[in-house]
Short mmCIF file of C-alpha atoms and ligand atoms in Angstrom, two decimals:
data_model
loop_
_atom_site.label_atom_id
_atom_site.label_comp_id
_atom_site.label_asym_id
_atom_site.label_seq_id
_atom_site.Cartn_x
_atom_site.Cartn_y
_atom_site.Cartn_z
CA MET A 1 25.15 7.11 -65.79
CA LYS A 2 25.63 8.03 -69.42
CA PHE A 3 24.44 4.70 -70.88
CA LEU A 4 21.01 5.21 -69.34
CA GLU A 5 20.32 7.97 -71.88
CA LYS A 6 20.08 5.41 -74.69
CA PHE A 7 19.16 2.33 -72.78
CA ASP A 8 17.03 -0.13 -74.76
CA PRO A 9 17.13 -3.44 -72.91
CA GLN A 10 17.12 -6.59 -75.04
CA LEU A 11 16.51 -8.89 -72.13
CA ILE A 12 14.72 -8.75 -68.79
CA ILE A 13 15.50 -11.27 -66.07
CA GLU A 14 13.56 -11.89 -62.87
CA SER A 15 15.73 -13.21 -60.07
CA PRO A 16 13.93 -14.15 -56.86
CA GLY A 17 14.85 -14.14 -53.21
CA ARG A 18 14.18 -17.25 -51.16
CA ILE A 19 12.95 -18.49 -47.84
CA ASN A 20 14.10 -21.66 -46.19
CA LEU A 21 11.33 -23.56 -44.45
CA ILE A 22 13.83 -25.36 -42.25
CA GLY A 23 17.49 -26.46 -42.26
CA GLU A 24 19.46 -23.45 -41.11
CA HIS A 25 23.26 -23.49 -41.44
CA THR A 26 23.03 -27.10 -42.58
CA ASP A 27 24.05 -26.38 -46.17
CA TYR A 28 27.74 -25.74 -45.52
CA ASN A 29 27.68 -28.79 -43.26
CA LEU A 30 26.61 -30.73 -46.36
CA GLY A 31 23.24 -31.62 -44.88
CA TYR A 32 19.64 -31.04 -45.93
CA VAL A 33 17.63 -27.88 -46.56
CA LEU A 34 14.04 -27.08 -47.66
CA PRO A 35 14.03 -23.73 -49.43
CA THR A 36 11.89 -22.12 -52.10
CA ALA A 37 12.02 -18.92 -54.11
CA ILE A 38 9.53 -16.18 -53.24
CA GLU A 39 7.77 -13.58 -55.35
CA LYS A 40 10.04 -10.75 -54.21
CA LYS A 41 12.88 -10.36 -56.68
CA ILE A 42 15.54 -8.34 -58.44
CA ILE A 43 14.75 -7.35 -62.04
CA PHE A 44 17.75 -7.14 -64.39
CA ARG A 45 17.54 -5.24 -67.68
CA LEU A 46 20.38 -5.97 -70.09
CA GLN A 47 21.62 -4.79 -73.47
CA LYS A 48 24.75 -5.40 -75.51
CA ASN A 49 26.52 -2.07 -75.95
CA GLY A 50 28.74 -2.82 -78.95
CA SER A 51 31.98 -2.45 -77.04
CA GLU A 52 34.48 -5.30 -76.61
CA THR A 53 35.28 -4.81 -72.94
CA GLU A 54 33.28 -1.98 -71.39
CA CYS A 55 30.36 -2.79 -69.12
CA ASN A 56 28.06 -0.50 -67.14
CA ILE A 57 26.02 -1.56 -64.13
CA TYR A 58 23.44 0.63 -62.43
CA SER A 59 21.47 -0.19 -59.27
CA THR A 60 18.21 1.75 -59.21
CA ASP A 61 17.86 0.97 -55.52
CA PHE A 62 21.20 2.53 -54.65
CA ASP A 63 20.90 5.16 -57.41
CA THR A 64 24.49 4.50 -58.28
CA GLY A 65 26.44 2.55 -60.82
CA PHE A 66 29.94 1.71 -62.00
CA LYS A 67 31.94 0.89 -65.06
CA ILE A 68 33.87 -2.33 -65.57
CA ASP A 69 36.68 -3.12 -67.99
CA LEU A 70 36.48 -6.86 -68.64
CA ARG A 71 40.28 -7.02 -69.06
CA THR A 72 40.91 -5.86 -65.49
CA ILE A 73 38.35 -7.41 -63.19
CA ALA A 74 39.37 -7.09 -59.55
CA ARG A 75 37.76 -6.76 -56.14
CA SER A 76 36.29 -3.39 -55.26
CA SER A 77 36.15 -1.48 -51.98
CA VAL A 78 32.40 -1.01 -52.58
CA GLU A 79 30.57 -4.03 -51.16
CA TRP A 80 27.75 -4.48 -53.67
CA GLU A 81 30.08 -4.16 -56.66
CA ASN A 82 31.85 -7.33 -55.52
CA TYR A 83 28.78 -9.50 -56.13
CA ILE A 84 28.83 -8.32 -59.76
CA LEU A 85 32.61 -8.46 -60.18
CA GLY A 86 32.81 -11.87 -58.53
CA VAL A 87 30.29 -13.30 -61.00
CA LEU A 88 32.11 -11.77 -63.99
CA ASN A 89 35.38 -13.17 -62.68
CA GLU A 90 33.92 -16.67 -62.32
CA ILE A 91 32.28 -16.55 -65.76
CA SER A 92 35.58 -15.43 -67.32
CA LYS A 93 37.21 -18.63 -66.00
CA ARG A 94 34.65 -20.71 -67.89
CA THR A 95 34.15 -18.81 -71.15
CA ASP A 96 35.36 -15.71 -72.97
CA GLY A 97 31.92 -15.14 -74.48
CA VAL A 98 31.05 -12.03 -72.47
CA ILE A 99 31.67 -8.69 -74.22
CA GLY A 100 30.44 -5.17 -73.50
CA PHE A 101 26.99 -4.87 -71.92
CA ASP A 102 24.87 -2.47 -69.91
CA CYS A 103 22.69 -3.61 -67.04
CA THR A 104 20.28 -2.01 -64.59
CA LEU A 105 18.86 -3.71 -61.54
CA GLU A 106 15.80 -2.86 -59.58
CA SER A 107 14.52 -4.75 -56.57
CA ASN A 108 11.62 -5.17 -54.18
CA LEU A 109 13.58 -7.74 -52.19
CA PRO A 110 14.70 -6.48 -48.76
CA GLN A 111 18.48 -6.61 -48.38
CA GLY A 112 20.29 -8.19 -45.47
CA SER A 113 16.98 -9.61 -44.21
CA GLY A 114 17.65 -13.30 -44.62
CA LEU A 115 15.85 -13.49 -47.97
CA SER A 116 19.10 -13.81 -49.90
CA SER A 117 19.18 -10.74 -52.05
CA SER A 118 22.88 -11.60 -52.47
CA ALA A 119 22.14 -14.87 -54.29
CA ALA A 120 19.42 -13.15 -56.34
CA LEU A 121 22.00 -10.58 -57.40
CA GLU A 122 24.68 -13.12 -58.34
CA CYS A 123 22.43 -15.66 -60.02
CA GLY A 124 20.33 -13.08 -61.86
CA LEU A 125 23.41 -11.56 -63.44
CA ALA A 126 24.92 -14.93 -64.34
CA PHE A 127 21.59 -16.11 -65.77
CA GLY A 128 21.17 -12.89 -67.75
CA LEU A 129 24.67 -12.95 -69.24
CA ASN A 130 24.21 -16.60 -70.14
CA GLU A 131 21.08 -15.67 -72.10
CA LEU A 132 22.44 -12.46 -73.61
CA PHE A 133 25.67 -14.01 -74.90
CA ASP A 134 24.51 -17.61 -75.29
CA LEU A 135 27.33 -18.83 -73.06
CA GLY A 136 26.09 -22.41 -72.77
CA LEU A 137 26.20 -22.47 -68.96
CA THR A 138 23.84 -24.92 -67.26
CA LYS A 139 21.63 -23.89 -64.35
CA MET A 140 23.97 -25.83 -62.09
CA ASP A 141 26.96 -23.91 -63.48
CA ILE A 142 25.13 -20.68 -62.64
CA VAL A 143 24.42 -21.89 -59.09
CA GLN A 144 28.00 -22.99 -58.48
CA LEU A 145 29.81 -20.05 -60.02
CA SER A 146 27.58 -17.66 -58.06
CA GLN A 147 28.41 -19.44 -54.80
CA THR A 148 32.12 -19.29 -55.61
CA ALA A 149 31.82 -15.58 -56.44
CA GLU A 150 30.40 -14.96 -52.96
CA HIS A 151 33.31 -16.85 -51.41
CA THR A 152 36.09 -15.20 -53.36
CA TYR A 153 34.88 -11.64 -53.93
CA VAL A 154 32.52 -10.99 -51.00
CA GLY A 155 34.16 -13.20 -48.40
CA THR A 156 31.08 -15.04 -47.08
CA GLN A 157 31.84 -18.77 -47.01
CA CYS A 158 28.22 -19.60 -47.85
CA GLY A 159 26.84 -23.03 -48.64
CA ILE A 160 24.95 -23.77 -51.83
CA MET A 161 21.36 -23.36 -50.66
CA ASP A 162 20.68 -19.72 -51.52
CA GLN A 163 21.88 -19.89 -55.10
CA PHE A 164 20.27 -23.29 -55.62
CA ALA A 165 16.89 -22.06 -54.38
CA SER A 166 17.01 -18.84 -56.37
CA VAL A 167 17.66 -20.70 -59.64
CA MET A 168 15.97 -24.10 -59.26
CA SER A 169 12.68 -23.39 -57.47
CA GLN A 170 9.28 -24.24 -58.88
CA THR A 171 5.97 -22.52 -58.15
CA GLY A 172 4.07 -24.20 -55.31
CA HIS A 173 6.98 -26.36 -54.16
CA VAL A 174 9.83 -26.41 -51.68
CA ILE A 175 13.06 -28.13 -52.67
CA LEU A 176 14.36 -30.94 -50.50
CA LEU A 177 18.05 -30.56 -51.29
CA ASP A 178 20.86 -32.81 -50.16
CA CYS A 179 23.78 -30.39 -50.08
CA LYS A 180 26.30 -33.24 -50.29
CA SER A 181 25.10 -35.14 -53.33
CA LEU A 182 23.03 -32.22 -54.71
CA GLU A 183 20.21 -34.69 -55.22
CA HIS A 184 16.93 -32.89 -54.85
CA SER A 185 13.21 -33.31 -55.14
CA GLN A 186 10.39 -30.81 -55.38
CA ILE A 187 7.78 -31.22 -52.63
CA PRO A 188 4.41 -29.56 -53.27
CA ILE A 189 3.24 -27.46 -50.36
CA ALA A 190 -0.32 -26.43 -49.80
CA PHE A 191 -0.64 -24.86 -46.38
CA GLU A 192 -4.29 -24.04 -46.96
CA PRO A 193 -5.90 -22.52 -44.87
CA TYR A 194 -2.58 -21.26 -43.52
CA GLN A 195 -0.18 -18.79 -45.07
CA MET A 196 3.50 -18.02 -44.71
CA VAL A 197 3.92 -14.60 -43.14
CA MET A 198 7.31 -12.90 -42.95
CA LEU A 199 7.97 -10.39 -40.20
CA ASN A 200 11.05 -8.32 -40.98
CA THR A 201 12.76 -7.22 -37.75
CA LYS A 202 14.45 -4.48 -39.83
CA VAL A 203 17.62 -5.19 -37.90
CA SER A 204 20.65 -6.65 -39.56
CA HIS A 205 23.24 -6.95 -36.84
CA ASN A 206 26.65 -6.45 -38.28
CA LEU A 207 27.89 -9.78 -37.03
CA ALA A 208 26.31 -11.64 -39.89
CA THR A 209 29.34 -12.21 -42.14
CA SER A 210 32.00 -12.57 -39.46
CA GLU A 211 29.94 -14.81 -37.18
CA TYR A 212 28.80 -16.87 -40.15
CA ASN A 213 32.40 -17.75 -40.91
CA VAL A 214 33.07 -18.39 -37.19
CA ARG A 215 30.16 -20.86 -37.05
CA LYS A 216 31.58 -22.63 -40.07
CA GLN A 217 34.95 -22.95 -38.36
CA GLU A 218 33.38 -24.21 -35.12
CA CYS A 219 31.58 -26.92 -37.08
CA GLU A 220 34.83 -27.88 -38.81
CA GLU A 221 36.52 -28.10 -35.42
CA GLY A 222 33.77 -30.44 -34.26
CA VAL A 223 34.09 -32.59 -37.37
CA ALA A 224 37.86 -32.93 -36.86
CA ILE A 225 37.32 -34.22 -33.31
CA ILE A 226 34.58 -36.64 -34.32
CA LYS A 227 36.64 -37.83 -37.29
CA ASN A 228 39.51 -38.82 -34.99
CA LYS A 229 37.32 -41.53 -33.55
CA TYR A 230 35.07 -42.11 -36.55
CA PRO A 231 37.18 -41.72 -39.73
CA GLU A 232 34.10 -42.13 -41.93
CA VAL A 233 32.82 -38.70 -40.81
CA ASP A 234 33.76 -35.98 -43.31
CA SER A 235 31.11 -33.43 -42.35
CA LEU A 236 28.46 -33.01 -39.65
CA ARG A 237 26.08 -34.48 -42.13
CA ASP A 238 27.77 -37.86 -41.54
CA ALA A 239 27.75 -37.60 -37.73
CA THR A 240 25.14 -39.09 -35.42
CA ARG A 241 24.15 -37.95 -31.95
CA ASP A 242 25.80 -41.04 -30.45
CA MET A 243 29.09 -40.19 -32.15
CA LEU A 244 28.90 -36.64 -30.84
CA GLU A 245 28.15 -37.80 -27.29
CA ALA A 246 31.09 -40.22 -27.46
CA VAL A 247 33.58 -37.39 -28.01
CA LYS A 248 31.81 -34.71 -25.97
CA HIS A 249 34.61 -34.57 -23.37
CA GLU A 250 37.15 -33.71 -26.10
CA MET A 251 35.43 -30.54 -27.29
CA SER A 252 34.45 -27.19 -25.81
CA ASP A 253 30.84 -26.70 -24.75
CA VAL A 254 30.42 -24.19 -27.56
CA VAL A 255 31.61 -26.58 -30.27
CA PHE A 256 29.44 -29.31 -28.78
CA ASP A 257 26.35 -27.07 -28.91
CA ARG A 258 27.04 -26.04 -32.51
CA CYS A 259 27.39 -29.67 -33.61
CA SER A 260 24.39 -30.70 -31.56
CA PHE A 261 22.24 -28.11 -33.31
CA ILE A 262 23.34 -29.13 -36.81
CA ILE A 263 22.74 -32.84 -36.16
CA SER A 264 19.20 -32.10 -34.86
CA GLU A 265 18.50 -29.58 -37.58
CA ASN A 266 19.34 -32.11 -40.28
CA GLU A 267 16.92 -34.55 -38.66
CA ARG A 268 14.28 -31.83 -38.52
CA VAL A 269 14.54 -31.20 -42.27
CA LEU A 270 13.73 -34.83 -43.00
CA LEU A 271 10.91 -34.82 -40.43
CA MET A 272 9.58 -31.64 -42.02
CA ALA A 273 9.61 -33.24 -45.46
CA GLU A 274 7.54 -36.11 -44.05
CA ALA A 275 5.14 -33.71 -42.32
CA LEU A 276 4.67 -31.81 -45.60
CA LYS A 277 3.92 -34.96 -47.51
CA LYS A 278 1.23 -35.82 -44.94
CA ASN A 279 0.08 -32.18 -44.78
CA ASP A 280 0.49 -32.42 -40.98
CA LEU A 281 0.52 -28.70 -40.32
CA ASN A 282 0.67 -28.93 -36.53
CA ARG A 283 3.88 -30.92 -36.88
CA VAL A 284 5.20 -28.35 -39.37
CA GLY A 285 4.61 -25.62 -36.81
CA ALA A 286 6.13 -27.56 -33.91
CA LEU A 287 9.30 -28.22 -35.92
CA LEU A 288 9.66 -24.50 -36.64
CA TYR A 289 9.51 -23.65 -32.94
CA GLU A 290 12.00 -26.40 -32.12
CA ALA A 291 14.35 -25.13 -34.80
CA HIS A 292 14.20 -21.60 -33.46
CA GLU A 293 15.04 -22.80 -29.98
CA GLY A 294 18.21 -24.38 -31.38
CA ILE A 295 19.03 -21.34 -33.52
CA SER A 296 18.77 -19.13 -30.46
CA LYS A 297 20.24 -21.26 -27.65
CA LEU A 298 22.65 -23.70 -29.27
CA TYR A 299 23.80 -22.08 -32.49
CA GLU A 300 23.43 -18.55 -31.04
CA VAL A 301 22.66 -16.79 -34.29
CA SER A 302 19.40 -15.15 -33.20
CA CYS A 303 18.99 -11.73 -31.57
CA PRO A 304 16.55 -10.13 -29.10
CA GLU A 305 14.36 -8.80 -31.92
CA SER A 306 13.87 -12.20 -33.61
CA ASP A 307 13.40 -13.96 -30.26
CA PHE A 308 10.76 -11.40 -29.30
CA LEU A 309 8.74 -11.99 -32.48
CA VAL A 310 8.94 -15.76 -32.23
CA ASP A 311 7.87 -15.64 -28.57
CA PHE A 312 5.09 -13.21 -29.40
CA SER A 313 3.68 -15.60 -31.98
CA LYS A 314 3.37 -18.35 -29.36
CA ASP A 315 0.56 -16.43 -27.65
CA PHE A 316 -1.36 -16.36 -30.87
CA PRO A 317 -3.50 -19.50 -31.37
CA ALA A 318 -3.77 -18.88 -35.12
CA VAL A 319 0.01 -19.26 -35.50
CA LEU A 320 1.20 -22.86 -35.84
CA GLY A 321 4.92 -22.12 -35.66
CA ALA A 322 7.60 -19.54 -36.27
CA ARG A 323 11.34 -19.18 -36.50
CA GLN A 324 14.03 -16.80 -37.64
CA THR A 325 15.10 -17.60 -41.20
CA GLY A 326 18.39 -16.93 -42.95
CA GLY A 327 21.94 -16.62 -41.71
CA GLY A 328 20.87 -14.88 -38.55
CA PHE A 329 21.27 -11.87 -36.25
CA GLY A 330 18.05 -10.32 -37.44
CA GLY A 331 16.32 -10.37 -40.78
CA CYS A 332 12.93 -12.03 -41.00
CA THR A 333 10.93 -14.52 -38.99
CA LEU A 334 8.77 -17.00 -40.88
CA ASN A 335 5.33 -17.61 -39.37
CA ILE A 336 2.65 -20.11 -40.36
CA VAL A 337 -0.59 -18.20 -39.76
CA HIS A 338 -4.25 -19.03 -40.38
CA LYS A 339 -5.35 -16.89 -43.32
CA ASP A 340 -8.29 -15.37 -41.42
CA ALA A 341 -5.93 -14.12 -38.72
CA VAL A 342 -3.07 -12.79 -40.87
CA ASP A 343 -4.08 -9.12 -40.71
CA ASP A 344 -4.79 -9.24 -37.01
CA PHE A 345 -1.51 -11.03 -36.28
CA ILE A 346 0.51 -8.53 -38.30
CA GLN A 347 -1.19 -5.62 -36.63
CA GLN A 348 -0.71 -6.91 -33.10
CA ALA A 349 2.87 -7.98 -33.73
CA SER A 350 3.64 -4.55 -35.20
CA THR A 351 2.19 -2.76 -32.18
CA ALA A 352 4.04 -4.97 -29.70
CA TYR A 353 7.32 -4.74 -31.64
CA LYS A 354 7.07 -0.97 -31.96
CA SER A 355 6.50 -0.51 -28.25
CA ARG A 356 9.36 -2.87 -27.35
CA PHE A 357 12.04 -1.80 -29.89
CA ASN A 358 10.64 1.41 -31.39
CA ILE A 359 11.04 -0.08 -34.85
CA ALA A 360 8.31 -0.23 -37.51
CA LEU A 361 7.90 -3.88 -38.43
CA GLU A 362 7.63 -4.79 -42.10
CA ALA A 363 5.30 -7.71 -42.81
CA PHE A 364 4.29 -9.58 -45.94
CA THR A 365 3.02 -12.98 -47.02
CA VAL A 366 5.06 -15.19 -49.35
CA ARG A 367 4.21 -18.02 -51.71
CA PRO A 368 6.55 -20.69 -53.06
CA SER A 369 7.54 -19.25 -56.43
CA ALA A 370 9.52 -20.04 -59.56
CA GLY A 371 13.30 -19.63 -59.84
CA THR A 372 15.24 -17.24 -62.10
CA MET A 373 13.61 -16.66 -65.48
CA VAL A 374 13.44 -14.53 -68.57
CA ARG A 375 10.44 -12.22 -68.37
P1 ADP B 401 20.84 -11.12 -47.87
O1 ADP B 401 21.45 -12.02 -48.88
O2 ADP B 401 20.23 -11.85 -46.72
O3 ADP B 401 19.88 -10.14 -48.45
P2 ADP B 401 23.54 -10.20 -47.73
O4 ADP B 401 24.26 -9.34 -46.76
O5 ADP B 401 24.08 -11.56 -47.99
O6 ADP B 401 22.03 -10.27 -47.24
O7 ADP B 401 23.44 -9.47 -49.13
C1 ADP B 401 22.95 -8.13 -49.19
C2 ADP B 401 23.88 -7.33 -50.10
O8 ADP B 401 23.64 -7.66 -51.47
C3 ADP B 401 23.63 -5.83 -50.01
O9 ADP B 401 24.30 -5.26 -48.91
C4 ADP B 401 24.20 -5.36 -51.35
O10 ADP B 401 25.60 -5.29 -51.29
C5 ADP B 401 23.81 -6.51 -52.28
N1 ADP B 401 22.52 -6.19 -52.94
C6 ADP B 401 21.34 -6.82 -52.77
N2 ADP B 401 20.37 -6.25 -53.53
C7 ADP B 401 20.94 -5.23 -54.20
C8 ADP B 401 20.47 -4.24 -55.13
N3 ADP B 401 19.19 -4.20 -55.51
N4 ADP B 401 21.36 -3.34 -55.61
C9 ADP B 401 22.65 -3.38 -55.22
N5 ADP B 401 23.15 -4.29 -54.35
C10 ADP B 401 22.32 -5.19 -53.83
MG1 MG B 402 23.18 -13.34 -48.53
#
C-alpha cells in the first residue's frame, strides 16, 4: 500500500491473545470465567496521516490492506476487514475524535485457534485509536465497544470474556470475572513446577461461528423453559441443577444437556478459583478433565482432534489435566504439564497426532501475561 512508503509510526500497541483456564461458553450465559492474556499478541503501529477522513490499514500477516473513508463506514465482504470496520463504527457512535490514520498489524498469535485473535484485533485497534486521538474512552468502553463490533459487523454473538481478558489481564494472574455484574478479581497463579502447554490441533472446523450462535439459542430456549416455573431466572447463571431437573420433561434432551453443562461449568469455575487459591494442582487438573468431558459430550463443541489430544494426555503421568479451550471445534488444548516433561510430552503428542491425523501439531507454553498496552 502506498502509505507504507512513508510510514513513521507514532505509537505501537501490543494486544494479546488469551487463554481461559476454565468456564467455557459461560460468558454469554452471564456466568463465571477464569481467563488471562498470553504473551502471543498482535502488534499495531499507528500514525496520523493528516487527512480528515482517509484511513489505511495493512495486515502484514495477510500481506494485504484496505482504505477506509470515515464518512462511509459499512460492512465489508472481506471477513477480517469487518473487525476493523466494526470497531470504527462503534467508536464513531461515542466520539467524533478519530480522523485520518494509517495502521499496520503484525501478529504471532494463531488465528481461529481458540486464543482469541479476534478480540486482540478489535481491542488493540480501539486501544490504539484511543491513545492516538486522546478519545477519553475507558478500558471498559474499549472492552464493550469491541464486543459490540463483533456482534454487529462480524456476526458472532460472543460474550464479554475475550475482550475483557485481552484488555484487563495482569502478569501472573488469571481474572475471576462475573460476566453478569462484571465484578472481577485477579487471582495469582503459580503452577510451579508445572507449566501451561498449548497444543494447537491446527484444525478450525468451519462450524465455529454458526454453531456458536446455535448454542447460544439453545441456552436461551432452556432459560425460557426454566423461567416459566422460576421467574427469578434470567440466565443460566441464575439456574440451579434442581431447577433444571424440575423442568427436564419440558425440554429436548439436547437443550437439557446444554443447560446441564453450563450449570456444572459455572460451578467448576468457582471450584477452580478455590483450588488456585490453595495451589491444589491435582484438583486443577481434575477440573480440566471434567470440563472437557462436558465440552465434548454435553455441549458437543469438541472434535475428534481435540478429543484425541486430551485422551492422549491422560496416559502421561506428568500431565495433571487438559481440555480444549476456546469456542470449540478445534483450536488448542490446554495442558498442565510438569516442566521436566514438557519437551517429552510435546514430542510424543506430536508423533501420535501426526500418525493419527497426518497433521503437524504446533505446541508452545504460555504464561499469564499483561493486557493491551503501549509499547
Ligand atoms: P480466534 O478469535 O479464536 O482467533 P476468530 O475466528 O474469532 O478466531 O477470529 C479470527 C479472525 O480474526 C481471522 O479469521 C481474521 O479475520 C481476524 N484476524 C486475526 N488476526 C489477524 C491478523 N493478524 N490480520 C488480519 N486479520 C486477523
Ligand atoms: Mg474469536
